[in-house]
Coordinates of C-alpha atoms in Angstrom, one line a residue:
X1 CA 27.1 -55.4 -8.8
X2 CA 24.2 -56.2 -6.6
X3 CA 20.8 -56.4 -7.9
X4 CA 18.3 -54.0 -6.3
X5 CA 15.3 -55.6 -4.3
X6 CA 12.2 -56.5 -7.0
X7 CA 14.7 -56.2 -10.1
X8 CA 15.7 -59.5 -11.6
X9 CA 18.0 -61.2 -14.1
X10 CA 16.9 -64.3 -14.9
X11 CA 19.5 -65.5 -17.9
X12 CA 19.3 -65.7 -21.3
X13 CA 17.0 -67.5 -23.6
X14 CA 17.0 -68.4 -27.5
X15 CA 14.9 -67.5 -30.0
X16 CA 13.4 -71.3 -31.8
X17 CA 12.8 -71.4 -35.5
X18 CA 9.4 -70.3 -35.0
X19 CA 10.1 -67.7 -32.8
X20 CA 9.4 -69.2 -29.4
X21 CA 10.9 -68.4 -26.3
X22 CA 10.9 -70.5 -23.3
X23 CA 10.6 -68.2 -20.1
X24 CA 12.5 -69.1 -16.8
X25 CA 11.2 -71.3 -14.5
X26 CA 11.6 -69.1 -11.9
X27 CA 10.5 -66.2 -13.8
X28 CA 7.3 -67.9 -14.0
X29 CA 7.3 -68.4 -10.8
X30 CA 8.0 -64.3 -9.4
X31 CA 5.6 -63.3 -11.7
X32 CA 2.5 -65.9 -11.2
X33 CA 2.7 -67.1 -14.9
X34 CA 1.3 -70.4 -16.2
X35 CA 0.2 -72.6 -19.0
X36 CA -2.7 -70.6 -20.8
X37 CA -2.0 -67.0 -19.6
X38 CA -2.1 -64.5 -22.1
X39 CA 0.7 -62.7 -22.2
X40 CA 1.7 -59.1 -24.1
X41 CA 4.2 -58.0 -26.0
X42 CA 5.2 -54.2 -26.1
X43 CA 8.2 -53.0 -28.1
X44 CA 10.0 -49.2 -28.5
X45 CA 12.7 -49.0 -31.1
X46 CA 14.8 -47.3 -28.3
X47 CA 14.2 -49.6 -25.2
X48 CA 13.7 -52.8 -26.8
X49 CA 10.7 -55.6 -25.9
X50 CA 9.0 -56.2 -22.9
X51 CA 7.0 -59.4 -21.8
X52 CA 4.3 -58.7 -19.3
X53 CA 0.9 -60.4 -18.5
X54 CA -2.1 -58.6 -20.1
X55 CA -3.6 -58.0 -17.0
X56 CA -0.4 -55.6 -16.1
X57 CA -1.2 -53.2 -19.1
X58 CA -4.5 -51.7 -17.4
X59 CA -2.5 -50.6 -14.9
X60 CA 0.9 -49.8 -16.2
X61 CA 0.6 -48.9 -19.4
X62 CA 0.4 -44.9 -19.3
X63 CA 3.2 -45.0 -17.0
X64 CA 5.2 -46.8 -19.2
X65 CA 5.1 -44.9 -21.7
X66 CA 5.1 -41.7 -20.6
X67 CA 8.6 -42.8 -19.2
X68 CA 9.4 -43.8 -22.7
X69 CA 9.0 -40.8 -24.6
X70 CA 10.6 -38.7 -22.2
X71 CA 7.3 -36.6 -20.6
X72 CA 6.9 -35.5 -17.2
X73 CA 3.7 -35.6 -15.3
X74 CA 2.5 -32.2 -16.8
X75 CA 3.2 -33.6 -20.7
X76 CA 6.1 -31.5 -21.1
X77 CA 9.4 -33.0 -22.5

């Protein structure tokens, strides 16, 4: 299966014991991350986690989850 343009899978990662992850290399790289960025965390028992930098949330963040709980553009399910 191809990937689509802009969509990535970058491999798998572990979990350390204190619940570090080390992100891709190039990962870091698509996504302009580096040492001292603050990064956020979003979860949804449904979906799972997403990683994102913080900066991403002002501009993403009603969109996301309006696509998570299943509402339209009018609010209606």
């Amino acid at each position: 299966m191809e990937i689509p343009k802009g969509h990535y899978v970058f491999g798998t990662v572990k979990v350390g014991e204190r619940g570090q992850i080390i992100i891709p290399k190039e990962a870091r790289e698509v996504f302009g991350i580096k040492a001292g960025d603050t990064l956020l965390v979003l979860g949804d028992e449904k979906w799972g986690i997403a990683v994102t930098k913080s900066d991403v949330l002002e501009r993403h963040a009603n969109e996301v989850f309006k696509k998570i709980s299943g509402e339209n553009r009018d609010g209606n399910l």
